[in-house]
Short mmCIF file of C-alpha atoms and ligand atoms in Angstrom, two decimals:
data_model
loop_
_atom_site.label_atom_id
_atom_site.label_comp_id
_atom_site.label_asym_id
_atom_site.label_seq_id
_atom_site.Cartn_x
_atom_site.Cartn_y
_atom_site.Cartn_z
CA MET A 1 -23.38 28.63 -6.91
CA LYS A 2 -20.51 26.11 -7.18
CA LYS A 3 -21.17 22.79 -5.42
CA GLU A 4 -19.00 22.24 -2.36
CA PRO A 5 -17.17 18.83 -2.23
CA ILE A 6 -18.90 16.33 0.02
CA LYS A 7 -17.07 15.64 3.13
CA VAL A 8 -16.68 11.97 4.36
CA LYS A 9 -17.55 10.91 7.78
CA GLU A 10 -14.75 10.13 10.14
CA THR A 11 -14.56 8.86 13.82
CA GLU A 12 -13.54 11.48 16.33
CA PRO A 13 -9.62 11.45 16.95
CA LEU A 14 -9.86 10.53 20.76
CA GLN A 15 -12.46 7.75 20.10
CA ARG A 16 -10.46 6.33 17.21
CA THR A 17 -6.95 6.23 18.66
CA ALA A 18 -8.37 3.92 21.36
CA ASN A 19 -8.95 1.09 18.81
CA PHE A 20 -7.99 -0.26 15.37
CA SER A 21 -11.45 0.23 13.70
CA GLU A 22 -11.90 1.94 10.49
CA VAL A 23 -11.45 5.72 10.68
CA VAL A 24 -13.11 6.84 7.49
CA SER A 25 -16.76 5.69 7.04
CA GLY A 26 -17.15 6.29 3.30
CA TYR A 27 -19.97 7.95 1.47
CA THR A 28 -23.64 7.05 1.90
CA GLU A 29 -25.79 6.67 -1.12
CA GLY A 30 -27.01 10.29 -0.86
CA GLN A 31 -23.49 11.64 -0.51
CA THR A 32 -22.23 9.46 -3.44
CA LEU A 33 -24.92 10.94 -5.70
CA LYS A 34 -24.15 14.52 -4.52
CA GLU A 35 -20.44 14.09 -5.00
CA ALA A 36 -20.92 12.36 -8.47
CA ALA A 37 -23.18 15.25 -9.44
CA ARG A 38 -20.17 17.76 -9.07
CA CYS A 39 -18.34 15.96 -11.89
CA LEU A 40 -18.34 18.23 -14.86
CA GLN A 41 -18.37 15.22 -17.31
CA CYS A 42 -15.49 16.91 -19.33
CA LYS A 43 -15.46 16.31 -23.02
CA ASN A 44 -11.77 15.22 -22.50
CA PRO A 45 -11.51 13.99 -19.10
CA THR A 46 -7.95 14.54 -17.83
CA CYS A 47 -8.50 12.54 -14.64
CA ILE A 48 -8.24 9.27 -16.60
CA ALA A 49 -4.56 9.96 -17.44
CA GLY A 50 -3.86 10.30 -13.61
CA CYS A 51 -5.02 6.82 -12.83
CA PRO A 52 -2.11 4.20 -13.33
CA VAL A 53 -4.62 1.82 -14.89
CA GLY A 54 -6.86 4.27 -16.75
CA VAL A 55 -10.05 3.53 -14.81
CA ASP A 56 -12.92 5.10 -17.13
CA ILE A 57 -13.64 7.64 -14.43
CA LYS A 58 -16.03 9.83 -16.42
CA LYS A 59 -18.12 6.76 -17.36
CA PHE A 60 -18.40 5.26 -13.97
CA ILE A 61 -19.36 8.58 -12.36
CA PHE A 62 -21.90 9.19 -14.98
CA GLN A 63 -23.42 5.61 -14.15
CA ILE A 64 -23.62 6.63 -10.58
CA THR A 65 -25.60 9.81 -11.37
CA GLN A 66 -28.05 7.46 -13.22
CA LYS A 67 -28.18 5.26 -10.02
CA ASP A 68 -26.71 2.52 -12.39
CA TYR A 69 -24.40 1.14 -9.55
CA ASP A 70 -23.96 -2.26 -11.29
CA GLY A 71 -22.88 -0.60 -14.44
CA ALA A 72 -20.51 1.60 -12.49
CA TYR A 73 -18.98 -1.36 -10.74
CA PHE A 74 -18.43 -3.33 -13.96
CA THR A 75 -16.82 -0.20 -15.60
CA VAL A 76 -14.27 0.09 -12.69
CA ARG A 77 -13.63 -3.64 -12.76
CA GLU A 78 -12.56 -3.45 -16.41
CA THR A 79 -9.34 -2.11 -15.21
CA ASN A 80 -9.10 -2.30 -11.45
CA ASP A 81 -9.76 -5.62 -9.86
CA PHE A 82 -10.05 -4.34 -6.32
CA PRO A 83 -12.12 -1.07 -6.16
CA SER A 84 -13.02 -1.48 -2.47
CA ILE A 85 -9.16 -1.71 -1.63
CA CYS A 86 -8.11 1.11 -3.89
CA GLY A 87 -11.04 3.39 -2.79
CA ARG A 88 -9.55 3.18 0.66
CA VAL A 89 -5.82 3.34 0.05
CA CYS A 90 -5.18 4.93 -3.40
CA PRO A 91 -3.31 8.14 -3.10
CA ALA A 92 -5.79 9.80 -5.41
CA GLU A 93 -4.49 13.27 -4.52
CA TYR A 94 -1.27 12.33 -6.47
CA GLN A 95 -3.05 10.44 -9.08
CA CYS A 96 -6.51 10.82 -10.56
CA SER A 97 -7.79 13.67 -8.51
CA LYS A 98 -4.54 15.61 -9.17
CA THR A 99 -5.27 15.66 -12.91
CA CYS A 100 -8.96 16.29 -12.49
CA VAL A 101 -9.81 19.66 -14.09
CA LEU A 102 -10.84 21.21 -10.79
CA THR A 103 -7.18 20.87 -9.69
CA LYS A 104 -5.12 23.85 -10.83
CA LYS A 105 -2.41 22.84 -13.33
CA GLY A 106 1.04 22.38 -11.64
CA SER A 107 -0.42 21.89 -8.21
CA PRO A 108 1.83 19.36 -6.31
CA PHE A 109 -1.37 17.44 -5.24
CA ALA A 110 -5.03 17.65 -5.87
CA SER A 111 -7.02 20.73 -4.66
CA GLU A 112 -9.89 20.43 -2.20
CA ARG A 113 -12.27 21.16 -5.01
CA ALA A 114 -11.28 18.08 -7.13
CA ILE A 115 -13.83 15.24 -7.39
CA ASN A 116 -13.21 12.73 -4.58
CA ILE A 117 -12.78 10.00 -7.07
CA HIS A 118 -11.53 7.30 -4.59
CA PHE A 119 -14.56 7.66 -2.32
CA LEU A 120 -16.96 7.26 -5.24
CA GLU A 121 -14.92 4.22 -6.27
CA ARG A 122 -15.00 2.83 -2.64
CA PHE A 123 -18.87 3.26 -2.73
CA VAL A 124 -19.14 1.28 -6.01
CA GLY A 125 -16.66 -1.45 -4.78
CA ASP A 126 -18.48 -1.93 -1.55
CA TYR A 127 -21.63 -2.01 -3.37
CA GLY A 128 -20.22 -4.81 -5.68
CA MET A 129 -19.08 -6.68 -2.54
CA LYS A 130 -22.44 -6.28 -0.82
CA HIS A 131 -24.44 -7.52 -3.86
CA ASN A 132 -21.85 -10.29 -4.80
CA LEU A 133 -21.61 -8.89 -8.33
CA GLU A 134 -19.28 -11.15 -10.24
CA VAL A 135 -17.22 -10.21 -13.25
CA SER A 136 -17.92 -12.86 -16.03
CA ILE A 137 -15.60 -15.79 -16.06
CA GLN A 138 -14.18 -16.10 -19.55
CA LYS A 139 -13.10 -19.73 -19.33
CA ASN A 140 -11.00 -20.73 -22.21
CA GLU A 141 -11.06 -24.62 -22.61
CA ARG A 142 -7.68 -24.63 -24.07
CA LEU A 143 -6.27 -22.91 -20.96
CA THR A 144 -7.98 -24.88 -18.26
CA LYS A 145 -5.25 -27.56 -18.53
CA GLN A 146 -2.59 -25.12 -17.77
CA LYS A 147 -0.98 -24.33 -14.51
CA VAL A 148 0.64 -21.03 -13.42
CA ALA A 149 2.66 -20.32 -10.26
CA VAL A 150 2.33 -16.89 -8.57
CA VAL A 151 4.99 -16.04 -5.97
CA GLY A 152 3.86 -13.46 -3.48
CA SER A 153 0.35 -12.62 -2.45
CA GLY A 154 0.45 -8.82 -2.31
CA PRO A 155 -1.77 -6.80 -4.62
CA ALA A 156 0.32 -7.70 -7.70
CA GLY A 157 0.23 -11.36 -6.87
CA LEU A 158 -3.44 -11.43 -6.04
CA CYS A 159 -4.49 -9.41 -9.04
CA CYS A 160 -2.39 -11.56 -11.40
CA ALA A 161 -3.89 -14.78 -9.84
CA GLY A 162 -7.45 -13.48 -10.26
CA GLU A 163 -6.99 -12.39 -13.85
CA LEU A 164 -5.58 -15.90 -14.80
CA ALA A 165 -7.97 -18.03 -12.81
CA ARG A 166 -10.96 -16.26 -14.36
CA ARG A 167 -9.86 -17.80 -17.71
CA GLY A 168 -9.90 -21.22 -16.11
CA ILE A 169 -6.00 -21.37 -15.55
CA LYS A 170 -5.00 -23.33 -12.40
CA ILE A 171 -3.19 -21.06 -10.05
CA VAL A 172 -1.08 -21.78 -7.10
CA ILE A 173 0.06 -18.77 -5.04
CA PHE A 174 3.17 -19.35 -2.89
CA GLU A 175 3.53 -16.95 0.06
CA SER A 176 6.31 -16.77 2.59
CA LEU A 177 4.20 -15.39 5.36
CA HIS A 178 1.52 -17.30 7.12
CA LYS A 179 -1.24 -15.19 5.82
CA PRO A 180 -1.94 -13.66 2.24
CA GLY A 181 -2.10 -10.21 1.40
CA GLY A 182 1.37 -8.80 1.36
CA VAL A 183 1.55 -5.11 2.56
CA LEU A 184 -2.22 -5.01 2.59
CA ARG A 185 -2.06 -7.34 5.49
CA TYR A 186 1.30 -6.73 7.39
CA GLY A 187 1.85 -2.99 6.51
CA ILE A 188 -1.37 -1.09 6.09
CA PRO A 189 -3.27 -0.98 9.53
CA PRO A 190 -6.90 -2.29 9.74
CA PHE A 191 -8.06 1.31 10.68
CA ARG A 192 -7.22 2.19 7.13
CA LEU A 193 -8.14 -1.06 5.35
CA PRO A 194 -10.38 -3.33 7.42
CA ARG A 195 -9.29 -7.04 7.03
CA ASP A 196 -12.83 -8.16 6.03
CA VAL A 197 -12.47 -6.19 2.85
CA LEU A 198 -9.17 -7.95 2.13
CA ASP A 199 -10.35 -11.28 3.09
CA PHE A 200 -13.38 -10.85 0.86
CA GLU A 201 -11.15 -10.50 -2.20
CA ILE A 202 -9.01 -13.53 -1.14
CA ASN A 203 -12.07 -15.63 -0.65
CA TYR A 204 -13.26 -14.65 -4.00
CA LEU A 205 -10.00 -16.09 -5.46
CA LYS A 206 -10.19 -19.14 -3.52
CA ASN A 207 -13.73 -19.78 -4.80
CA LEU A 208 -12.36 -19.40 -8.30
CA GLY A 209 -10.08 -22.37 -7.52
CA VAL A 210 -6.89 -20.47 -6.60
CA GLU A 211 -4.88 -22.51 -4.20
CA ILE A 212 -2.89 -20.53 -1.53
CA MET A 213 0.39 -22.11 0.00
CA PRO A 214 1.41 -20.03 2.97
CA ASN A 215 4.74 -20.37 4.87
CA PHE A 216 6.43 -21.07 1.48
CA ILE A 217 9.51 -19.18 0.57
CA VAL A 218 10.29 -19.78 -3.14
CA GLY A 219 14.04 -19.71 -3.43
CA LYS A 220 14.47 -21.66 -0.32
CA LEU A 221 11.89 -24.50 -0.30
CA LYS A 222 11.78 -24.65 -4.24
CA SER A 223 13.63 -22.95 -6.93
CA LEU A 224 11.93 -21.62 -10.10
CA ASP A 225 13.42 -24.60 -12.09
CA GLU A 226 11.78 -27.02 -9.61
CA LEU A 227 8.40 -25.23 -10.13
CA PHE A 228 8.76 -25.58 -13.86
CA ALA A 229 9.72 -29.22 -13.47
CA GLU A 230 6.45 -29.71 -11.50
CA GLY A 231 4.49 -28.61 -14.57
CA PHE A 232 3.85 -24.98 -14.06
CA GLN A 233 3.83 -23.34 -17.54
CA ALA A 234 4.63 -19.81 -16.32
CA ILE A 235 5.64 -18.02 -13.19
CA PHE A 236 4.66 -14.61 -11.90
CA LEU A 237 6.91 -12.92 -9.46
CA GLY A 238 5.08 -10.40 -7.03
CA LEU A 239 7.81 -10.43 -4.38
CA GLY A 240 7.40 -6.78 -3.29
CA ALA A 241 9.82 -4.57 -1.51
CA GLY A 242 9.88 -5.43 2.26
CA THR A 243 13.72 -5.06 3.08
CA PRO A 244 13.88 -2.12 5.43
CA SER A 245 16.50 0.72 4.89
CA PHE A 246 18.22 2.11 7.91
CA LEU A 247 19.86 5.41 8.70
CA GLY A 248 23.44 4.00 9.11
CA ILE A 249 23.92 6.10 12.30
CA SER A 250 25.42 4.88 15.54
CA GLY A 251 23.04 3.41 18.27
CA GLU A 252 20.65 2.04 15.65
CA ASN A 253 20.96 -1.47 17.08
CA PHE A 254 19.99 -0.36 20.64
CA CYS A 255 16.76 -2.22 21.96
CA ASN A 256 13.56 -0.57 21.08
CA VAL A 257 14.71 0.81 17.86
CA TYR A 258 12.68 -0.91 15.30
CA SER A 259 12.35 -0.82 11.48
CA ALA A 260 8.87 0.32 10.65
CA ASN A 261 8.51 -3.05 8.87
CA GLU A 262 9.15 -5.13 11.86
CA PHE A 263 7.10 -2.88 14.10
CA LEU A 264 4.00 -2.87 11.69
CA THR A 265 4.30 -6.67 11.08
CA ARG A 266 4.35 -7.49 14.76
CA VAL A 267 1.21 -5.47 15.25
CA ASN A 268 -0.87 -5.81 12.00
CA LEU A 269 0.07 -9.35 11.09
CA MET A 270 0.96 -10.94 14.40
CA GLY A 271 -1.54 -9.17 16.54
CA ALA A 272 0.85 -7.85 19.07
CA TYR A 273 -1.74 -5.42 20.27
CA LYS A 274 -3.58 -8.35 21.57
CA PHE A 275 -0.74 -9.94 23.39
CA PRO A 276 -1.07 -12.35 25.31
CA GLU A 277 -4.09 -13.66 23.31
CA PHE A 278 -1.55 -13.59 20.35
CA HIS A 279 2.03 -14.77 20.98
CA THR A 280 3.99 -11.92 19.61
CA PRO A 281 4.79 -9.13 22.18
CA ILE A 282 5.71 -5.53 21.36
CA ASN A 283 7.49 -2.92 23.68
CA VAL A 284 5.30 0.15 24.13
CA GLY A 285 7.24 3.30 24.69
CA LYS A 286 6.14 6.65 26.39
CA ASN A 287 8.08 8.73 24.04
CA ILE A 288 8.15 7.42 20.60
CA LEU A 289 10.09 8.79 17.68
CA VAL A 290 9.20 8.05 14.04
CA ILE A 291 11.80 8.92 11.33
CA GLY A 292 10.40 9.34 7.72
CA GLY A 293 7.71 11.07 5.90
CA GLY A 294 5.96 8.36 3.67
CA ASN A 295 2.87 6.16 4.20
CA THR A 296 5.02 3.77 6.32
CA ALA A 297 6.08 6.46 8.65
CA MET A 298 2.42 7.71 9.03
CA ASP A 299 1.16 4.18 9.64
CA ALA A 300 3.85 3.53 12.08
CA ALA A 301 3.24 6.60 14.09
CA ARG A 302 -0.59 6.15 14.11
CA VAL A 303 -0.21 2.48 15.05
CA ALA A 304 2.25 3.55 17.86
CA LEU A 305 -0.44 5.86 19.26
CA ARG A 306 -2.95 3.10 19.25
CA LEU A 307 -0.74 0.78 21.40
CA GLN A 308 -2.20 2.65 24.43
CA LYS A 309 -4.69 0.00 24.11
CA ILE A 310 -2.02 -2.45 25.63
CA ASN A 311 -1.20 -0.46 28.79
CA GLY A 312 -3.69 2.38 28.91
CA ILE A 313 -0.88 5.04 28.72
CA ARG A 314 -1.17 7.37 25.74
CA PRO A 315 2.48 7.81 24.25
CA ASN A 316 3.93 10.98 22.93
CA VAL A 317 4.49 10.28 19.25
CA THR A 318 6.76 12.56 17.32
CA LEU A 319 7.61 12.30 13.67
CA PHE A 320 10.75 13.65 12.31
CA TYR A 321 11.30 14.38 8.59
CA ARG A 322 14.38 15.77 7.00
CA ARG A 323 12.28 18.05 4.50
CA THR A 324 9.12 19.98 5.04
CA GLU A 325 5.55 18.99 4.97
CA ASN A 326 5.27 19.88 1.23
CA GLU A 327 7.71 17.28 0.16
CA MET A 328 6.33 14.51 2.44
CA PRO A 329 5.32 11.57 0.07
CA ALA A 330 2.61 10.30 2.38
CA ARG A 331 -1.16 10.60 1.41
CA ARG A 332 -2.44 14.02 2.48
CA MET A 333 -5.30 12.43 4.26
CA GLU A 334 -3.03 10.39 6.44
CA ILE A 335 -1.05 13.46 7.50
CA GLU A 336 -4.10 15.37 8.43
CA HIS A 337 -5.40 12.32 10.37
CA ALA A 338 -2.06 11.94 12.10
CA LYS A 339 -2.18 15.62 13.18
CA GLU A 340 -5.71 15.48 14.44
CA GLU A 341 -4.80 12.45 16.55
CA GLY A 342 -2.14 14.24 18.20
CA ILE A 343 1.09 13.11 16.54
CA LYS A 344 3.65 15.92 16.65
CA PHE A 345 5.84 16.85 13.58
CA GLN A 346 9.21 18.08 13.44
CA PHE A 347 10.32 19.01 9.98
CA LEU A 348 13.82 19.66 8.61
CA VAL A 349 15.64 17.39 11.04
CA LYS A 350 18.26 14.81 10.25
CA PRO A 351 19.07 12.12 12.78
CA GLU A 352 22.69 11.76 13.80
CA GLU A 353 22.91 9.24 16.64
CA PHE A 354 20.81 7.24 19.06
CA ILE A 355 22.06 7.32 22.65
CA GLY A 356 21.34 4.34 24.97
CA ASP A 357 21.70 3.42 28.56
CA ASN A 358 24.12 0.71 30.09
CA GLU A 359 21.57 -2.02 29.41
CA GLY A 360 21.47 -1.28 25.71
CA TYR A 361 18.01 0.49 25.64
CA VAL A 362 17.66 3.58 23.48
CA LYS A 363 17.18 6.79 25.63
CA ARG A 364 17.82 9.75 23.42
CA MET A 365 18.23 10.83 19.86
CA ARG A 366 20.79 13.48 18.69
CA ALA A 367 19.89 15.26 15.50
CA LEU A 368 20.69 18.40 13.39
CA ARG A 369 18.37 20.88 11.92
CA CYS A 370 18.42 21.27 8.07
CA LYS A 371 17.46 23.90 5.42
CA LEU A 372 16.30 23.23 1.96
CA GLY A 373 18.76 23.41 -0.99
CA GLU A 374 18.65 22.78 -4.66
CA LEU A 375 16.42 20.11 -6.34
CA ASP A 376 17.83 16.64 -6.14
CA SER A 377 17.39 13.65 -8.48
CA SER A 378 13.99 12.96 -6.97
CA GLY A 379 12.63 16.34 -8.07
CA ARG A 380 12.49 17.63 -4.39
CA ARG A 381 14.75 20.16 -2.70
CA ARG A 382 17.57 18.57 -0.96
CA PRO A 383 17.82 18.87 2.97
CA LEU A 384 21.03 20.52 3.97
CA PRO A 385 22.21 20.06 7.64
CA ILE A 386 22.90 23.27 9.47
CA LYS A 387 26.30 23.07 11.23
CA GLY A 388 26.13 23.43 15.00
CA SER A 389 22.46 23.05 15.10
CA ASP A 390 22.64 19.79 17.12
CA PHE A 391 19.96 19.03 19.62
CA GLU A 392 18.95 15.91 21.73
CA ILE A 393 15.49 14.60 22.42
CA ASP A 394 14.32 11.88 24.99
CA CYS A 395 12.88 8.63 23.63
CA ASP A 396 12.26 5.16 24.78
CA GLU A 397 11.31 3.82 21.48
CA ALA A 398 12.21 4.79 17.77
CA ILE A 399 10.85 3.44 14.53
CA ILE A 400 12.79 3.96 11.31
CA ALA A 401 10.49 4.35 8.25
CA ILE A 402 12.90 5.71 5.53
CA GLY A 403 12.26 3.35 2.58
CA LEU A 404 12.05 -0.20 1.56
CA LEU A 405 14.16 -2.09 -0.86
CA ALA A 406 13.37 -5.21 -3.00
CA ASN A 407 12.75 -8.60 -1.24
CA GLN A 408 15.99 -10.54 -2.06
CA VAL A 409 15.68 -14.37 -1.25
CA LEU A 410 14.41 -15.51 -4.48
CA VAL A 411 16.37 -12.90 -6.58
CA LYS A 412 19.62 -14.08 -5.01
CA ALA A 413 18.88 -17.81 -5.44
CA THR A 414 18.01 -17.45 -9.09
CA GLN A 415 20.80 -17.32 -11.56
CA ASN A 416 20.12 -15.43 -14.95
CA LEU A 417 17.45 -13.33 -13.24
CA LYS A 418 18.53 -9.89 -14.36
CA THR A 419 18.28 -7.01 -11.72
CA ASP A 420 19.22 -3.27 -11.69
CA LYS A 421 21.35 -1.54 -9.30
CA TYR A 422 18.59 -1.46 -6.67
CA SER A 423 18.22 -5.27 -7.05
CA ASP A 424 14.84 -4.71 -8.58
CA ILE A 425 13.91 -7.26 -11.33
CA VAL A 426 14.37 -6.01 -14.79
CA VAL A 427 11.36 -6.72 -17.16
CA ASN A 428 10.37 -6.18 -20.83
CA PRO A 429 7.79 -3.25 -20.06
CA GLU A 430 5.43 -4.50 -22.94
CA THR A 431 5.04 -7.92 -21.45
CA MET A 432 6.55 -7.75 -17.95
CA GLU A 433 8.63 -10.84 -18.81
CA THR A 434 12.02 -11.13 -17.05
CA SER A 435 15.26 -12.14 -18.57
CA ILE A 436 14.18 -15.83 -17.84
CA LYS A 437 11.59 -17.02 -20.33
CA ARG A 438 8.13 -17.70 -19.01
CA VAL A 439 9.02 -15.82 -15.74
CA TYR A 440 7.17 -12.53 -15.43
CA ALA A 441 7.29 -9.90 -12.63
CA GLY A 442 5.40 -6.96 -11.43
CA GLY A 443 4.61 -4.56 -8.47
CA ASP A 444 7.24 -3.23 -6.20
CA ILE A 445 9.92 -5.90 -7.10
CA VAL A 446 9.96 -3.99 -10.45
CA GLY A 447 11.03 -0.35 -10.18
CA GLY A 448 10.75 -0.13 -6.37
CA GLU A 449 8.25 1.13 -3.83
CA GLY A 450 5.11 2.22 -5.61
CA THR A 451 1.33 2.13 -4.95
CA VAL A 452 -1.29 -0.58 -4.71
CA ILE A 453 -2.81 0.35 -7.97
CA GLU A 454 0.47 0.53 -9.77
CA ALA A 455 1.37 -2.96 -8.60
CA MET A 456 -2.07 -4.17 -9.82
CA GLY A 457 -1.55 -2.51 -13.20
CA MET A 458 1.77 -4.28 -13.90
CA ALA A 459 0.23 -7.58 -12.70
CA LYS A 460 -2.59 -7.20 -15.16
CA LYS A 461 -0.21 -6.62 -17.93
CA ALA A 462 1.77 -9.50 -17.09
CA SER A 463 -1.38 -11.64 -16.88
CA GLN A 464 -2.28 -10.59 -20.39
CA ALA A 465 1.20 -11.57 -21.61
CA ILE A 466 0.82 -15.03 -19.91
CA VAL A 467 -2.57 -15.71 -21.48
CA GLU A 468 -1.16 -14.83 -24.84
CA TYR A 469 1.77 -17.12 -24.34
CA LEU A 470 -0.41 -19.99 -23.18
CA SER A 471 -2.98 -19.45 -25.93
CA ARG A 472 -0.10 -19.72 -28.43
CA LYS A 473 1.20 -23.11 -27.10
P1 LIG B 1 3.84 -6.68 -1.47
O1 LIG B 1 2.50 -6.17 -1.00
O2 LIG B 1 5.08 -6.40 -0.69
O3 LIG B 1 3.71 -8.32 -1.49
C1 LIG B 1 4.78 -9.13 -1.75
C2 LIG B 1 4.56 -10.50 -1.08
O4 LIG B 1 5.45 -11.42 -1.58
C3 LIG B 1 4.68 -10.49 0.35
O5 LIG B 1 3.53 -11.02 0.97
C4 LIG B 1 5.97 -11.28 0.59
O6 LIG B 1 5.88 -12.07 1.85
C5 LIG B 1 5.83 -12.23 -0.55
N1 LIG B 1 7.29 -12.82 -0.99
C6 LIG B 1 8.32 -12.08 -1.10
N2 LIG B 1 9.42 -13.03 -1.44
C7 LIG B 1 8.83 -14.27 -1.52
C8 LIG B 1 9.23 -15.54 -1.79
N3 LIG B 1 10.59 -15.77 -2.12
N4 LIG B 1 8.52 -16.54 -1.65
C9 LIG B 1 7.22 -16.32 -1.32
N5 LIG B 1 6.59 -15.18 -1.11
C10 LIG B 1 7.39 -14.11 -1.08
N6 LIG B 1 0.24 2.05 -1.45
C11 LIG B 1 -0.98 2.78 -1.81
O7 LIG B 1 -1.35 2.88 -2.89
N7 LIG B 1 -1.69 3.50 -0.78
C12 LIG B 1 -1.22 3.31 0.53
O8 LIG B 1 -1.84 3.82 1.40
C13 LIG B 1 0.02 2.70 0.87
N8 LIG B 1 0.43 2.60 2.19
C14 LIG B 1 1.44 1.78 2.52
C15 LIG B 1 1.86 1.59 3.70
C16 LIG B 1 2.86 0.81 4.09
C17 LIG B 1 3.22 0.58 5.53
C18 LIG B 1 3.76 0.26 3.13
C19 LIG B 1 4.94 -0.65 3.31
C20 LIG B 1 3.42 0.43 1.76
C21 LIG B 1 2.22 1.18 1.42
N9 LIG B 1 1.87 1.35 0.18
C22 LIG B 1 0.76 1.99 -0.08
C23 LIG B 1 2.66 0.72 -1.01
C24 LIG B 1 1.85 -0.55 -1.44
O9 LIG B 1 1.42 -1.35 -0.37
C25 LIG B 1 2.83 -1.30 -2.33
O10 LIG B 1 3.21 -0.68 -3.50
C26 LIG B 1 2.25 -2.60 -2.75
O11 LIG B 1 1.73 -3.45 -1.63
C27 LIG B 1 3.16 -3.58 -3.61
O12 LIG B 1 2.48 -4.66 -3.99
P2 LIG B 1 3.26 -6.02 -4.29
O13 LIG B 1 2.25 -6.99 -4.47
O14 LIG B 1 4.24 -5.74 -5.29
O15 LIG B 1 4.18 -6.31 -2.95
FE1 LIG B 2 -8.11 7.07 -8.86
FE2 LIG B 2 -6.98 4.85 -7.76
FE3 LIG B 2 -9.27 4.70 -8.70
FE4 LIG B 2 -7.39 4.92 -10.37
S1 LIG B 2 -7.78 3.28 -9.09
S2 LIG B 2 -9.34 6.08 -10.54
S3 LIG B 2 -6.01 6.30 -9.22
S4 LIG B 2 -8.76 5.99 -6.97
#
């Protein structure tokens, strides 16, 4: 008889939407062993090619089956610096589990039978945290006198900082916000990524000697030239993509129409759900519309629902997406969780206008129904609005989550930093070096919105090039 995939424990929807605690508990040791035992240990493991950093999945799962959890942890850490984070947020269904041999070839995402690689990785990462397992510090005496600046403290910046600090290089991270973590802090809500997991990784870096300068916008307070003049030998830019896109329709500037970025930052970073204990307020609607189909839209919708914590009234949250569920780029697990929690979905809808009252507050949205046409440049079927299909829906809050663009402050302030038509930084793909010598970049600022592990993969590559450069000096 074929072994069934091991289901993970989740908090009941009604209970979980009343707070911001983690929804998915992760595998117990027994469940981990059972799930690992399902792995076929293929001669040619196809799953590894699906992981952007090529984690040796076959090896670490085998080590789990032998109860060699230390070994499994160190295997994962060879290529992935933050397994506890990736084990929680990696869209494995589009990455490693999609190329697992148990997923049918050509499926748009992993089948339910595929090995739950991310849950196994989470167990191993949490085990490493709990037992304070440390990856060996490869201090190179020649490098200990060198200083590197990292701009941005998202997964790219943190990963690059850790890789370099472990070799003895002095690292200063400059971060424009008041707390480090990038999207891991201000975007992804704590019910998906508890902050103690993130803080553990940041404290580890601090213990390695990494200095973090919050509230410091490079490009405003200091230029790259000034950082070089202060003795930094190289600079890594992990600036991310935090500039919201808007629909460009009338009424988008009515009160209570938020960009998802502002909405999530107010809640996740500024603690608006604990107002007045925290100083940043947020308006809580009764009929909340969320526009978009990615992780940001899903997080915004699920956070909006949890704002019932503020006034005790459970809002109606409806998510509008212009294609169908199949084309939604969000993690499948988040879509399922959102449905379980009572978020309504309306597919094939294109917003046309927000309608407000005399005081400037949003009251309704007018939209058109769509049908799917031919494939577009993204490889997905294009949504085609249907003439005359207009409808209106009441709302007292709307959140726009239709994509994010490159963070621009530093890019605009720096001459000779080559960018593409999206204002993303252009790099040499082998070294991640930009058009300015000794300035490297990685993460969402290169190639646009991606995933946490992709950002870390680029940062690791850049760190290797920086070490090579500094070793040659
Ligand atoms: P960021 O995480 O954006 O970090 C960049 C940092 O640089 C920020 O802290 C910013 O303040 C700082 N910065 C920018 N300019 C300057 C400057 N001039 N000076 C100083 N500091 C500066 N990916 C997944 O894999 N799984 C998920 O479940 C997932 N969910 C997501 C949910 C949301 C809401 C969002 C927005 C994204 C999500 N992603 C997810 C995508 C993922 O978070 C990003 O791909 C990743 O964070 C990119 O990392 P980064 O380090 O390049 O940038
Ligand atoms: Fe899969 Fe992400 Fe782990 Fe890679 S890092 S093996 S993609 S869960």
